[in-house]
Short mmCIF file of C-alpha atoms in Angstrom, two decimals:
data_model
loop_
_atom_site.label_atom_id
_atom_site.label_comp_id
_atom_site.label_asym_id
_atom_site.label_seq_id
_atom_site.Cartn_x
_atom_site.Cartn_y
_atom_site.Cartn_z
CA MET A 1 131.03 201.53 89.42
CA THR A 2 127.35 199.07 90.63
CA SER A 3 125.58 197.12 87.96
CA THR A 4 122.21 196.78 87.53
CA LYS A 5 120.08 194.69 85.57
CA GLU A 6 119.73 197.28 83.25
CA SER A 7 123.62 197.34 82.43
CA ILE A 8 124.21 193.63 82.15
CA PRO A 9 124.75 192.72 78.50
CA ILE A 10 121.57 190.27 77.32
CA GLN A 11 123.56 187.60 75.82
CA LEU A 12 124.72 187.90 79.27
CA GLU A 13 121.77 187.22 81.27
CA PRO A 14 121.25 183.31 81.08
CA PHE A 15 124.75 183.00 81.87
CA LEU A 16 124.94 185.03 85.42
CA LEU A 17 120.89 182.82 86.12
CA SER A 18 123.38 179.63 85.97
CA ARG A 19 125.96 180.35 88.09
CA LYS A 20 123.26 182.49 90.28
CA ASN A 21 121.35 179.33 90.60
CA PHE A 22 124.89 177.21 91.11
CA TYR A 23 126.02 179.15 94.31
CA GLN A 24 122.10 178.83 95.63
CA PHE A 25 122.77 175.28 95.17
CA LEU A 26 126.80 175.51 97.17
CA TYR A 27 125.41 178.10 99.42
CA THR A 28 122.40 175.96 100.78
CA LEU A 29 124.63 172.05 100.16
CA PHE A 30 127.62 173.82 102.12
CA LEU A 31 125.77 176.02 105.02
CA GLU A 32 121.99 174.63 105.29
CA PRO A 33 123.18 171.07 105.71
CA ASN A 34 119.15 170.01 106.86
CA ASN A 35 116.80 171.47 104.73
CA GLU A 36 116.76 168.40 102.04
CA GLU A 37 114.05 169.64 100.62
CA LEU A 38 115.40 173.04 99.75
CA LEU A 39 118.56 171.07 97.84
CA PHE A 40 116.30 168.85 95.78
CA GLU A 41 114.45 171.98 94.58
CA LEU A 42 117.36 173.66 93.25
CA SER A 43 118.95 170.73 92.27
CA GLN A 44 116.02 170.33 89.84
CA VAL A 45 116.67 173.88 88.41
CA GLY A 46 119.85 173.37 86.81
CA ASP A 47 120.02 174.66 83.93
CA PHE A 48 124.05 175.13 82.37
CA GLU A 49 123.37 175.17 78.80
CA GLU A 50 125.13 178.52 78.48
CA LEU A 51 128.16 177.59 81.19
CA LYS A 52 128.57 174.08 78.99
CA GLU A 53 128.98 176.45 76.04
CA CYS A 54 131.63 178.62 77.56
CA HIS A 55 133.98 176.07 79.86
CA GLU A 56 134.76 172.30 80.76
CA GLY A 57 133.23 173.30 84.17
CA GLY A 58 130.03 173.80 82.71
CA ARG A 59 129.66 170.43 81.32
CA ILE A 60 131.07 169.03 84.55
CA LEU A 61 128.74 171.44 86.26
CA ALA A 62 125.40 169.93 83.89
CA GLY A 63 126.37 166.23 84.84
CA PHE A 64 126.52 166.91 88.38
CA PHE A 65 123.57 168.42 88.22
CA GLU A 66 121.84 165.77 85.93
CA GLN A 67 122.29 163.13 88.41
CA MET A 68 121.58 165.02 91.16
CA LYS A 69 118.39 165.04 90.13
CA MET A 70 117.54 161.17 91.04
CA LYS A 71 118.87 162.10 94.50
CA LYS A 72 117.24 163.02 97.70
CA ASN A 73 119.63 163.37 99.74
CA PHE A 74 123.14 164.66 99.46
CA GLY A 75 125.43 163.28 102.35
CA SER A 76 128.40 162.62 99.71
CA GLU A 77 128.13 165.33 98.41
CA ARG A 78 128.56 167.27 101.62
CA GLU A 79 131.26 165.20 103.27
CA GLU A 80 133.38 165.78 99.83
CA PHE A 81 132.92 169.08 100.24
CA ARG A 82 134.76 168.89 103.18
CA ARG A 83 136.96 166.49 102.17
CA LEU A 84 138.63 168.82 99.62
CA TYR A 85 137.87 172.30 100.84
CA LEU A 86 137.84 171.94 104.85
CA GLY A 87 140.44 169.60 105.29
CA ALA A 88 143.72 172.58 103.33
CA ALA A 89 141.24 175.23 105.94
CA MET A 90 142.68 173.10 108.71
CA LEU A 91 146.30 173.78 109.55
CA LEU A 92 146.20 175.39 112.20
CA GLU A 93 149.63 176.62 113.94
CA ASP A 94 152.19 173.33 113.84
CA PHE A 95 149.31 170.03 113.70
CA LEU A 96 146.32 169.10 110.96
CA ASN A 97 143.58 168.36 112.76
CA PHE A 98 140.42 166.64 110.45
CA ASP A 99 138.52 166.06 112.92
CA LEU A 100 136.77 169.23 112.57
CA ILE A 101 133.36 168.54 110.84
CA THR A 102 131.16 171.72 109.88
CA LEU A 103 131.95 174.88 108.64
CA LEU A 104 130.90 175.98 111.48
CA GLU A 105 133.72 174.19 113.95
CA VAL A 106 136.28 175.33 111.24
CA ARG A 107 135.73 179.39 111.32
CA GLU A 108 135.33 178.91 115.12
CA ALA A 109 138.39 177.37 115.81
CA LEU A 110 140.48 179.59 112.88
CA LYS A 111 139.32 182.75 115.98
CA ILE A 112 141.62 180.30 118.32
CA VAL A 113 144.43 181.07 115.89
#
């Protein structure tokens, strides 16, 4: 079953658009780290009214994007992502490797295992 724009209930469109914008920001933040201009543009788009009404996470995201509107550099956010998510993925065989820096290096390391 595929969904098209016509099959999505009208009340879900703002919610799905907010979610799409958030995931686009994350993708750019962590997989295209040198594109600061695009990151800044995406951080300005964040309209999370629908998400704020539905879930506590939406309120947290709205606050995050309000802070992002003041930033031009996103290095600390990348480091936090690496600490939280990539660190957990670095259990390789019988040891932990916290020296891998980028997602690409993590992927390469996991291919070896």
